CSV table of C-alpha atoms and ligand atoms in Angstrom, one decimal:
chain,number,residue,atom,x,y,z
N,1,UNK,CA,96.9,139.3,99.3
N,2,UNK,CA,97.9,138.2,96.5
N,3,UNK,CA,96.2,135.5,94.4
N,4,UNK,CA,96.4,132.1,93.1
N,5,UNK,CA,96.5,130.7,89.9
N,6,UNK,CA,96.1,127.3,88.4
N,7,UNK,CA,97.2,126.0,85.0
N,8,UNK,CA,96.8,122.6,83.7
N,9,UNK,CA,99.4,121.4,81.9
N,10,UNK,CA,98.4,118.2,80.8
N,11,UNK,CA,94.8,116.1,82.6
N,12,UNK,CA,92.2,119.0,81.6
N,13,UNK,CA,89.5,117.5,79.8
N,14,UNK,CA,90.5,114.4,80.0
N,15,UNK,CA,92.5,111.8,81.9
N,16,UNK,CA,95.8,112.6,80.9
N,17,UNK,CA,99.2,113.5,81.8
N,18,UNK,CA,98.0,115.1,84.8
N,19,UNK,CA,100.1,117.8,85.9
N,20,UNK,CA,98.8,120.8,87.8
N,21,UNK,CA,100.7,123.9,88.7
N,22,UNK,CA,100.2,126.5,91.2
N,23,UNK,CA,101.0,130.1,91.9
N,24,UNK,CA,101.0,133.4,93.1
N,25,UNK,CA,103.8,135.1,91.1
N,26,UNK,CA,106.6,134.6,93.8
N,27,UNK,CA,105.6,131.2,94.5
N,28,UNK,CA,104.5,127.9,92.5
N,29,UNK,CA,104.2,124.0,92.4
N,30,UNK,CA,102.6,121.6,90.7
N,31,UNK,CA,101.0,118.5,91.7
N,32,UNK,CA,101.3,115.5,89.2
N,33,UNK,CA,103.9,114.5,85.7
N,34,UNK,CA,102.1,112.0,85.0
N,35,UNK,CA,102.8,110.1,80.9
N,36,UNK,CA,99.6,110.5,78.8
N,37,UNK,CA,98.4,106.5,78.7
N,38,UNK,CA,97.6,106.7,75.1
N,39,UNK,CA,99.8,108.4,74.2
N,40,UNK,CA,104.7,108.4,73.8
N,41,UNK,CA,108.0,109.9,73.5
N,42,UNK,CA,107.2,114.1,74.1
N,43,UNK,CA,103.8,113.2,73.3
N,44,UNK,CA,103.0,111.9,76.5
N,45,UNK,CA,104.2,114.5,78.4
N,46,UNK,CA,102.8,117.0,79.9
N,47,UNK,CA,103.0,120.4,78.1
N,48,UNK,CA,106.0,122.2,80.4
N,49,UNK,CA,106.5,125.4,77.6
N,50,UNK,CA,102.2,126.8,78.5
N,51,UNK,CA,104.0,126.9,82.0
N,52,UNK,CA,103.2,131.1,83.1
N,53,UNK,CA,104.4,130.3,86.8
N,54,UNK,CA,107.7,130.9,88.7
N,55,UNK,CA,110.0,127.8,88.7
N,56,UNK,CA,109.1,125.9,91.3
N,57,UNK,CA,109.5,124.5,94.7
N,58,UNK,CA,108.2,121.5,94.4
N,59,UNK,CA,106.7,118.8,92.4
N,60,UNK,CA,104.0,116.8,94.7
N,61,UNK,CA,103.1,113.2,93.6
N,62,UNK,CA,99.5,112.5,94.3
N,63,UNK,CA,100.6,108.2,93.6
N,64,UNK,CA,102.4,106.6,91.6
N,65,UNK,CA,100.0,105.2,88.6
N,66,UNK,CA,101.9,106.4,85.7
N,67,UNK,CA,99.1,108.9,85.0
N,68,UNK,CA,100.3,110.8,87.3
N,69,UNK,CA,104.0,110.1,87.5
N,70,UNK,CA,105.6,108.9,84.6
N,71,UNK,CA,106.6,112.2,83.6
N,72,UNK,CA,108.2,113.3,86.8
N,73,UNK,CA,112.1,112.7,85.3
N,74,UNK,CA,112.1,115.1,82.8
N,75,UNK,CA,110.2,117.2,84.8
N,76,UNK,CA,113.1,117.4,87.4
N,77,UNK,CA,115.1,116.9,84.4
N,78,UNK,CA,113.3,120.8,83.1
N,79,UNK,CA,114.2,122.4,86.7
N,80,UNK,CA,116.9,121.3,88.5
N,81,UNK,CA,115.9,123.1,92.0
N,82,UNK,CA,113.2,121.0,92.0
N,83,UNK,CA,112.2,118.1,94.0
N,84,UNK,CA,109.8,116.1,93.6
N,85,UNK,CA,107.5,115.1,97.3
N,86,UNK,CA,105.0,112.2,98.5
N,87,UNK,CA,104.1,109.9,100.5
N,88,UNK,CA,106.3,107.4,102.2
N,89,UNK,CA,104.1,104.9,101.2
N,90,UNK,CA,104.8,106.2,97.4
N,91,UNK,CA,108.3,106.5,97.4
N,92,UNK,CA,108.3,102.9,97.9
N,93,UNK,CA,106.1,102.0,94.9
N,94,UNK,CA,108.1,105.0,92.6
N,95,UNK,CA,111.3,103.7,92.2
N,96,UNK,CA,109.7,99.8,90.7
N,97,UNK,CA,107.0,101.8,88.4
N,98,UNK,CA,109.6,104.2,86.6
N,99,UNK,CA,112.0,101.5,86.1
N,100,UNK,CA,108.7,99.5,84.8
N,101,UNK,CA,108.5,102.4,81.5
N,102,UNK,CA,112.2,103.2,81.1
N,103,UNK,CA,112.3,99.3,80.3
N,104,UNK,CA,109.0,99.2,78.2
N,105,UNK,CA,111.0,103.4,76.2
N,106,UNK,CA,114.2,100.7,75.5
N,107,UNK,CA,112.9,97.8,74.5
N,108,UNK,CA,110.1,100.1,72.0
N,109,UNK,CA,113.5,102.1,71.8
N,110,UNK,CA,114.9,98.3,70.0
N,111,UNK,CA,112.8,97.3,68.5
N,112,UNK,CA,112.9,100.2,66.7
N,113,UNK,CA,109.4,102.6,67.0
N,114,UNK,CA,111.9,105.7,66.5
N,115,UNK,CA,111.6,107.3,69.7
N,116,UNK,CA,114.3,108.5,72.0
N,117,UNK,CA,113.8,106.9,75.2
N,118,UNK,CA,112.4,109.9,78.0
N,119,UNK,CA,114.6,108.5,80.7
N,120,UNK,CA,117.4,105.9,81.0
N,121,UNK,CA,118.5,103.6,84.6
N,122,UNK,CA,121.3,106.5,85.1
N,123,UNK,CA,119.1,109.4,84.6
N,124,UNK,CA,116.8,107.3,87.4
N,125,UNK,CA,119.4,107.0,89.4
N,126,UNK,CA,120.3,110.3,89.8
N,127,UNK,CA,115.8,111.2,90.2
N,128,UNK,CA,116.0,109.2,93.4
N,129,UNK,CA,118.0,111.5,96.4
N,130,UNK,CA,115.1,113.7,94.3
N,131,UNK,CA,112.3,112.0,95.1
N,132,UNK,CA,111.9,112.4,99.4
N,133,UNK,CA,108.9,111.2,101.3
N,134,UNK,CA,106.8,113.4,103.8
N,135,UNK,CA,104.8,111.6,107.1
N,136,UNK,CA,101.2,112.4,106.0
N,137,UNK,CA,98.8,114.8,108.0
N,138,UNK,CA,101.9,117.0,108.7
N,139,UNK,CA,102.7,120.9,107.1
N,140,UNK,CA,105.5,121.2,105.4
N,141,UNK,CA,106.8,124.4,103.1
N,142,UNK,CA,106.5,124.4,99.7
N,143,UNK,CA,109.8,122.9,99.6
N,144,UNK,CA,109.4,120.3,101.9
N,145,UNK,CA,110.5,121.6,105.7
N,146,UNK,CA,109.2,122.4,108.4
N,147,UNK,CA,107.8,126.0,108.6
N,148,UNK,CA,109.1,128.1,111.2
N,149,UNK,CA,107.1,130.7,112.1
N,150,UNK,CA,107.3,132.1,108.7
N,151,UNK,CA,104.4,132.8,106.8
N,152,UNK,CA,104.8,130.9,103.8
N,153,UNK,CA,102.6,128.6,101.8
N,154,UNK,CA,101.9,125.4,103.5
N,155,UNK,CA,100.6,121.5,102.3
N,156,UNK,CA,99.7,118.5,104.3
N,157,UNK,CA,99.4,115.5,102.5
N,158,UNK,CA,96.0,113.6,103.9
N,159,UNK,CA,94.9,109.8,102.4
N,160,UNK,CA,92.9,109.9,99.3
N,161,UNK,CA,92.2,105.5,99.4
N,162,UNK,CA,92.7,104.8,96.0
N,163,UNK,CA,95.8,102.6,96.1
N,164,UNK,CA,98.0,102.6,99.1
N,165,UNK,CA,100.0,105.7,99.2
N,166,UNK,CA,97.7,107.8,97.7
N,167,UNK,CA,97.0,111.3,98.5
N,168,UNK,CA,95.0,114.1,98.4
N,169,UNK,CA,97.3,118.1,99.5
N,170,UNK,CA,95.4,120.3,101.6
N,171,UNK,CA,97.3,123.9,101.1
N,172,UNK,CA,97.1,127.1,103.2
N,173,UNK,CA,98.0,129.7,101.1
N,174,UNK,CA,98.4,132.6,102.5
N,175,UNK,CA,95.1,132.1,104.8
N,176,UNK,CA,93.1,129.8,101.6
N,177,UNK,CA,93.0,126.7,101.7
N,178,UNK,CA,92.7,124.7,98.6
N,179,UNK,CA,92.4,121.0,98.9
N,180,UNK,CA,93.2,119.0,95.9
N,181,UNK,CA,91.7,115.5,95.5
N,182,UNK,CA,93.9,112.9,93.4
N,183,UNK,CA,92.2,110.2,92.6
N,184,UNK,CA,90.4,109.4,95.0
N,185,UNK,CA,87.9,106.9,96.3
N,186,UNK,CA,85.8,107.1,99.6
N,187,UNK,CA,84.3,104.3,100.2
N,188,UNK,CA,87.0,101.5,101.7
N,189,UNK,CA,88.8,98.8,99.2
N,190,UNK,CA,90.1,94.9,100.2
N,191,UNK,CA,93.7,96.7,101.4
N,192,UNK,CA,93.2,100.1,101.4
N,193,UNK,CA,90.6,102.7,103.7
N,194,UNK,CA,88.9,104.9,102.0
N,195,UNK,CA,90.4,108.6,102.0
N,196,UNK,CA,90.3,111.2,104.9
N,197,UNK,CA,90.1,114.5,104.1
N,198,UNK,CA,89.7,117.5,105.9
N,199,UNK,CA,86.4,119.0,106.5
N,200,UNK,CA,86.8,122.2,104.8
N,201,UNK,CA,88.2,123.8,102.3
N,202,UNK,CA,87.9,127.3,100.2
N,203,UNK,CA,89.1,126.1,97.0
N,204,UNK,CA,88.4,122.3,95.8
N,205,UNK,CA,90.2,121.2,93.0
N,206,UNK,CA,88.7,117.4,92.3
N,207,UNK,CA,89.3,114.6,90.1
N,208,UNK,CA,85.7,113.7,88.0
N,209,UNK,CA,86.4,109.9,86.5
N,210,UNK,CA,83.0,108.8,87.4
N,211,UNK,CA,81.2,111.9,86.7
N,212,UNK,CA,78.6,110.4,84.2
N,213,UNK,CA,78.9,106.6,85.8
N,214,UNK,CA,75.0,106.4,87.4
N,215,UNK,CA,75.1,103.8,87.5
N,216,UNK,CA,77.7,103.0,90.0
N,217,UNK,CA,75.9,104.7,92.4
N,218,UNK,CA,73.9,102.0,93.9
N,219,UNK,CA,77.0,99.5,93.3
N,220,UNK,CA,77.9,98.0,96.4
N,221,UNK,CA,81.9,95.3,97.1
N,222,UNK,CA,80.4,92.4,98.6
N,223,UNK,CA,77.5,91.5,96.4
N,224,UNK,CA,79.7,92.7,93.2
N,225,UNK,CA,83.1,90.2,95.3
N,226,UNK,CA,79.7,88.0,95.2
N,227,UNK,CA,79.1,87.5,92.5
N,228,UNK,CA,82.6,87.8,90.5
N,229,UNK,CA,83.3,84.3,93.6
N,230,UNK,CA,80.2,82.5,92.0
N,231,UNK,CA,81.3,83.0,88.2
N,232,UNK,CA,84.5,81.9,88.9
N,233,UNK,CA,83.4,78.4,90.8
N,234,UNK,CA,81.6,78.3,87.8
N,235,UNK,CA,83.9,78.4,85.4
N,236,UNK,CA,87.0,76.1,87.5
N,237,UNK,CA,84.6,73.9,88.7
N,238,UNK,CA,83.5,72.8,84.8
N,239,UNK,CA,87.6,72.7,83.8
N,240,UNK,CA,88.3,76.2,83.0
N,241,UNK,CA,90.8,78.7,84.4
N,242,UNK,CA,89.9,82.5,84.5
N,243,UNK,CA,91.9,85.5,83.7
N,244,UNK,CA,91.4,88.9,85.3
N,245,UNK,CA,93.4,91.6,83.7
N,246,UNK,CA,94.5,93.8,85.9
N,247,UNK,CA,97.0,97.1,86.5
N,248,UNK,CA,100.2,96.1,88.8
N,249,UNK,CA,99.5,98.3,91.0
N,250,UNK,CA,97.1,98.6,93.5
N,251,UNK,CA,93.8,96.7,91.0
N,252,UNK,CA,96.1,93.3,90.9
N,253,UNK,CA,96.3,93.2,94.8
N,254,UNK,CA,92.5,94.2,95.5
N,255,UNK,CA,91.8,91.0,93.6
N,256,UNK,CA,94.7,88.9,94.6
N,257,UNK,CA,93.0,90.3,98.9
N,258,UNK,CA,89.4,88.4,97.1
N,259,UNK,CA,91.0,85.8,96.0
N,260,UNK,CA,92.7,84.6,98.8
N,261,UNK,CA,89.8,85.3,100.7
N,262,UNK,CA,87.3,83.1,98.5
N,263,UNK,CA,89.4,81.3,98.7
N,264,UNK,CA,89.4,80.8,102.7
N,265,UNK,CA,85.8,80.3,102.8
N,266,UNK,CA,85.9,77.8,100.1
N,267,UNK,CA,84.2,80.1,97.9
N,268,UNK,CA,85.9,78.6,94.9
N,269,UNK,CA,87.4,75.3,94.5
N,270,UNK,CA,91.5,75.2,95.4
N,271,UNK,CA,92.9,76.3,92.8
N,272,UNK,CA,96.4,77.3,91.8
N,273,UNK,CA,96.7,81.7,91.6
N,274,UNK,CA,99.0,82.8,88.9
N,275,UNK,CA,100.1,87.1,89.0
N,276,UNK,CA,102.7,89.3,86.9
N,277,UNK,CA,106.2,89.8,87.9
N,278,UNK,CA,105.2,93.6,88.7
N,279,UNK,CA,102.4,92.3,90.5
N,280,UNK,CA,104.7,90.5,92.3
N,281,UNK,CA,107.2,93.9,93.4
N,282,UNK,CA,104.2,95.8,94.0
N,283,UNK,CA,103.4,93.2,96.2
N,284,UNK,CA,106.7,93.3,98.3
N,285,UNK,CA,105.0,97.6,98.7
N,286,UNK,CA,102.2,96.8,100.3
N,287,UNK,CA,103.1,94.5,102.8
N,288,UNK,CA,106.2,96.0,103.2
N,289,UNK,CA,104.0,99.7,103.9
N,290,UNK,CA,101.5,97.8,106.3
N,291,UNK,CA,102.0,99.8,109.2
N,292,UNK,CA,103.5,103.1,107.3
N,293,UNK,CA,100.8,103.2,105.5
N,294,UNK,CA,96.8,103.2,106.0
N,295,UNK,CA,95.6,99.9,105.3
N,296,UNK,CA,92.6,97.7,106.0
N,297,UNK,CA,93.7,93.8,107.3
N,298,UNK,CA,97.5,94.7,108.1
N,299,UNK,CA,98.4,91.5,109.3
N,300,UNK,CA,96.9,90.5,105.9
N,301,UNK,CA,100.2,89.2,104.0
N,302,UNK,CA,100.5,89.5,100.1
N,303,UNK,CA,103.6,87.1,100.3
N,304,UNK,CA,102.3,84.7,102.5
N,305,UNK,CA,99.5,84.1,100.5
N,306,UNK,CA,98.9,80.9,98.2
N,307,UNK,CA,100.0,82.8,94.3
N,308,UNK,CA,102.9,82.5,92.7
N,309,UNK,CA,104.3,84.5,89.5
N,310,UNK,CA,103.1,83.2,86.2
N,311,UNK,CA,106.1,81.0,84.5
N,312,UNK,CA,107.2,82.0,81.3
N,313,UNK,CA,107.6,78.3,80.8
N,314,UNK,CA,103.5,78.1,80.8
N,315,UNK,CA,103.1,81.3,78.9
N,316,UNK,CA,104.6,79.1,76.2
N,317,UNK,CA,102.9,76.4,76.8
N,318,UNK,CA,100.6,74.1,74.5
N,319,UNK,CA,97.9,74.7,76.6
N,320,UNK,CA,98.3,77.0,79.7
N,321,UNK,CA,94.9,75.8,80.4
N,322,UNK,CA,95.8,72.6,81.2
N,323,UNK,CA,95.2,72.3,84.9
N,324,UNK,CA,92.2,74.9,85.6
N,325,UNK,CA,93.4,78.0,87.6
N,326,UNK,CA,93.0,82.0,87.8
N,327,UNK,CA,95.6,84.3,86.6
N,328,UNK,CA,95.3,87.6,87.7
N,329,UNK,CA,97.5,89.4,84.7
N,330,UNK,CA,98.5,93.1,83.5
N,331,UNK,CA,97.7,95.1,81.0
N,332,UNK,CA,94.7,95.4,82.6
N,333,UNK,CA,93.5,96.8,79.0
N,334,UNK,CA,94.9,92.8,77.6
N,335,UNK,CA,97.5,95.9,75.5
N,336,UNK,CA,100.2,94.2,72.9
N,337,UNK,CA,102.4,91.7,74.0
N,338,UNK,CA,101.6,91.7,77.5
N,339,UNK,CA,100.3,88.2,79.4
N,340,UNK,CA,96.6,89.1,79.5
N,341,UNK,CA,96.9,90.2,75.8
N,342,UNK,CA,98.4,86.7,75.4
N,343,UNK,CA,96.6,84.2,77.6
N,344,UNK,CA,93.5,86.2,75.8
N,345,UNK,CA,94.4,85.4,72.8
N,346,UNK,CA,95.2,81.9,73.1
N,347,UNK,CA,91.2,81.4,75.4
N,348,UNK,CA,89.1,83.3,73.2
N,349,UNK,CA,87.9,80.4,70.6
N,350,UNK,CA,87.5,78.1,73.9
N,351,UNK,CA,84.0,77.5,75.7
N,352,UNK,CA,85.2,76.4,78.6
N,353,UNK,CA,87.7,79.2,79.4
N,354,UNK,CA,86.5,83.0,80.8
N,355,UNK,CA,88.0,86.5,81.0
N,356,UNK,CA,86.9,88.5,84.1
N,357,UNK,CA,87.5,92.2,82.9
N,358,UNK,CA,87.0,93.8,86.4
N,359,UNK,CA,88.7,97.2,85.7
N,360,UNK,CA,87.9,100.0,82.5
N,361,UNK,CA,89.6,99.4,79.1
N,362,UNK,CA,90.1,102.8,76.7
N,363,UNK,CA,88.4,102.5,73.2
N,364,UNK,CA,91.4,102.8,71.7
N,365,UNK,CA,93.2,100.3,73.7
N,366,UNK,CA,94.7,96.9,72.5
N,367,UNK,CA,91.9,94.1,74.2
N,368,UNK,CA,89.0,96.5,73.7
N,369,UNK,CA,87.3,94.9,70.7
N,370,UNK,CA,87.6,91.9,73.2
N,371,UNK,CA,86.0,94.3,76.8
N,372,UNK,CA,83.1,95.0,74.9
N,373,UNK,CA,82.1,92.4,72.7
N,374,UNK,CA,79.9,89.2,73.9
N,375,UNK,CA,79.8,85.4,74.5
N,376,UNK,CA,79.3,84.6,70.2
N,377,UNK,CA,79.8,87.9,68.5
N,378,UNK,CA,83.2,88.0,66.1
N,379,UNK,CA,85.1,90.3,66.6
N,380,UNK,CA,88.1,92.1,64.7
N,381,UNK,CA,90.9,92.5,67.3
N,382,UNK,CA,95.0,92.9,66.8
N,383,UNK,CA,95.2,89.2,68.2
N,384,UNK,CA,94.0,87.7,65.7
N,385,UNK,CA,95.0,88.1,62.0
N,386,UNK,CA,91.0,88.1,60.6
N,387,UNK,CA,87.7,88.2,63.0
N,388,UNK,CA,87.3,85.5,64.9
N,389,UNK,CA,84.1,84.8,67.0
N,390,UNK,CA,84.0,85.0,71.3
N,391,UNK,CA,83.5,81.1,72.5
N,392,UNK,CA,85.0,81.9,76.2
N,393,UNK,CA,83.0,83.0,78.5
N,394,UNK,CA,83.2,87.6,79.1
N,395,UNK,CA,82.3,89.4,81.8
N,396,UNK,CA,82.0,92.6,83.7
N,397,UNK,CA,82.6,93.5,87.3
N,398,UNK,CA,83.2,96.5,89.0
N,399,UNK,CA,85.6,97.0,91.3
N,400,UNK,CA,86.9,101.0,90.9
N,401,UNK,CA,89.1,102.9,92.8
N,402,UNK,CA,87.5,106.2,91.8
N,403,UNK,CA,84.9,107.4,94.3
N,404,UNK,CA,81.8,106.6,92.8
N,405,UNK,CA,79.4,109.8,91.6
N,406,UNK,CA,77.4,110.2,94.7
N,407,UNK,CA,80.5,110.6,96.6
N,408,UNK,CA,81.8,112.8,94.8
N,409,UNK,CA,78.6,114.7,94.6
N,410,UNK,CA,79.1,114.0,98.9
N,411,UNK,CA,81.8,114.8,99.0
N,412,UNK,CA,81.6,118.9,97.4
N,413,UNK,CA,79.1,119.4,100.0
N,414,UNK,CA,80.4,118.3,103.2
N,415,UNK,CA,83.5,120.6,102.8
N,416,UNK,CA,81.4,123.7,101.4
N,417,UNK,CA,83.7,125.2,99.4
N,418,UNK,CA,83.1,128.6,97.7
N,419,UNK,CA,85.3,127.2,94.6
N,420,UNK,CA,85.3,123.8,92.9
N,421,UNK,CA,87.0,123.7,90.2
N,422,UNK,CA,86.7,120.4,87.8
N,423,UNK,CA,90.1,118.0,86.7
N,424,UNK,CA,91.0,114.0,85.8
N,425,UNK,CA,87.8,112.9,83.6
N,426,UNK,CA,86.4,113.1,80.3
N,427,UNK,CA,84.3,116.0,79.1
N,428,UNK,CA,81.0,114.6,80.3
N,429,UNK,CA,81.7,113.4,82.6
N,430,UNK,CA,83.0,116.9,83.2
N,431,UNK,CA,79.6,118.6,82.5
N,432,UNK,CA,77.3,116.3,84.4
N,433,UNK,CA,79.3,117.1,87.7
N,434,UNK,CA,79.5,120.5,87.7
N,435,UNK,CA,75.6,120.7,86.2
N,436,UNK,CA,74.5,119.6,89.6
N,437,UNK,CA,77.1,121.0,92.4
N,438,UNK,CA,75.8,124.5,90.4
N,439,UNK,CA,72.3,122.8,91.9
N,440,UNK,CA,73.1,121.5,94.8
N,441,UNK,CA,75.2,124.3,96.1
N,442,UNK,CA,74.4,127.6,94.4
N,443,UNK,CA,76.6,130.3,96.3
N,444,UNK,CA,79.7,127.9,95.1
N,445,UNK,CA,81.1,128.7,91.9
N,446,UNK,CA,82.2,125.4,90.1
N,447,UNK,CA,84.7,126.0,87.1
N,448,UNK,CA,85.7,122.9,84.7
N,449,UNK,CA,89.7,123.7,83.5
N,450,UNK,CA,90.9,123.9,80.6
N,451,UNK,CA,94.3,123.6,79.1
N,452,UNK,CA,96.7,126.1,80.1
N,453,UNK,CA,94.6,128.6,80.6
N,454,UNK,CA,95.0,129.9,84.5
N,455,UNK,CA,92.5,130.0,86.8
N,456,UNK,CA,92.3,132.4,89.7
N,457,UNK,CA,91.3,130.2,92.7
N,458,UNK,CA,88.7,131.5,95.1
N,459,UNK,CA,85.2,132.6,93.7
N,460,UNK,CA,86.8,135.8,91.0
N,461,UNK,CA,87.3,133.2,88.0
N,462,UNK,CA,89.1,133.1,85.4
N,463,UNK,CA,92.2,134.8,84.9
N,464,UNK,CA,92.2,137.4,81.2
H,501,ZN,ZN1,95.2,106.8,89.8
C-alpha cells in the first residue's frame, strides 16, 4: 500500500489561512483554502508553492468561514482542472461570502491600500460552475463522482456542527480511514446540532482551537443564555441599548435565535433588534436550508422574526441609542469601518449603554482594547483620537461554535485512532492538547502538524 502524506499549506501552528493537502504520490486532494484574517493581499494566501504532491483532483471545503473559504477562487485559478466540492448548504453560503470578500478587497484597493484584489466578480462568475454541492454521508471518489467498483480512494462528508453546512471529511484511502474534523462543535447550538462523526478512524486530523481553554469545560449553554438575557434586560429597562458584535456567518444567526427566544419568554422587554446587511443574506440561506442540512428548530424562520437590517440613517443618526435597542452587528472583532466599530465608538463614553462580546477577539484586531477593557479603564484604540475612559457597561459571554477541550479529548478516545494530527490552533492549544492525548491514548501517535513539512499518515511519523 502506498503511504498517504499530509502537508499543511496554511493553518499549522495557528488559526490562519487553512489549507492542507493529502496525496499518495499519484492522487491528491486539498482541504480548505482560506485567507489569513490578519494579513492582506497575497500574504494572506496559503503557501501553494510549497506543495510537493501531484495536481489535486479536488479541493474539499469543510465550511464557509473566511479562513477556510477565502482563498478558494485563487486555488481554482492556479489549478485549472480542479473543482471545489462541499456540502449543499455550504454551496448556498459560499457565493455570499466570496462576493463580500471581493467587494471588500475592491473597496480597499480603491482607497489606495496598494494591493491588487485577489479576485473580482468576473472571476467568481467563472468559479461557480466549478463549485459543487454534495449530499452528506454519501461516498464519492476524489473527483466527486459516484464510485464504480474501481479501487480508488473515496470520501464522504459528515456533519461537524460549528455553523450551517460545516462538515468533517471521512476518507477511505485504500483501506486507511483518515478523518479530518474541520472546525467542529460536539454540543448542540441553538440552530445547528452538534457533530455526527464516524465511530472509528485510523488517522484523526483534528482542529484544536480551544485546546488550551479548560475553563470552557464546565460551560453550559443554557446558563450562559440566561446570564445574557438578564444582562440585556437590566440595560434595556434602564433605558440603554446593547451592542453585540458578531460574525455575520453563524454567530449572528445563533444570537438572533436566542434573542427571539428571550423575547417570546418575556425574558427581555420588547425592543427593536437590528442586524447587519451581510447577516441578512446569510439568514436567507439558514432559512432556505432548514430542511436540507442538519438543523434544530427547522420551524424557526429568521426572516419571520421581528428584527430588521440596521438602516444606514440610524447608524449616522445623532443618537442611534435614542430608543433602547439591541444591535447584533459585524464585525465580531469590531474592525475599523464596520457598523459594530461605529456603534461601539459612540457608546463607549455613555454609562447607560452596553457592549456585550459573545466571541473571541484577536489581540491584533481593532476592537481588542475594548474587548480586553473593563468599565472605568482608560484605553487607547482606533475609535478615539486620544485616551478614552470606558464608561459603558462591558461584558463577555461565551457562545463558541468550537468543541471544548474536553469534547476534543472524548472524541479522540471514542474514535481510537492510531495516529492523531493536531492542526488549527495556537501553539499553546496544540501543545496542551498533545500532552493530554498522549496520556489518555498511550498507544496512539500524537503529532502537531508543522507548516509545509510533509508527514506520513498512519503510525510511521514524519517523512524525511
Ligand atoms: Zn470556522
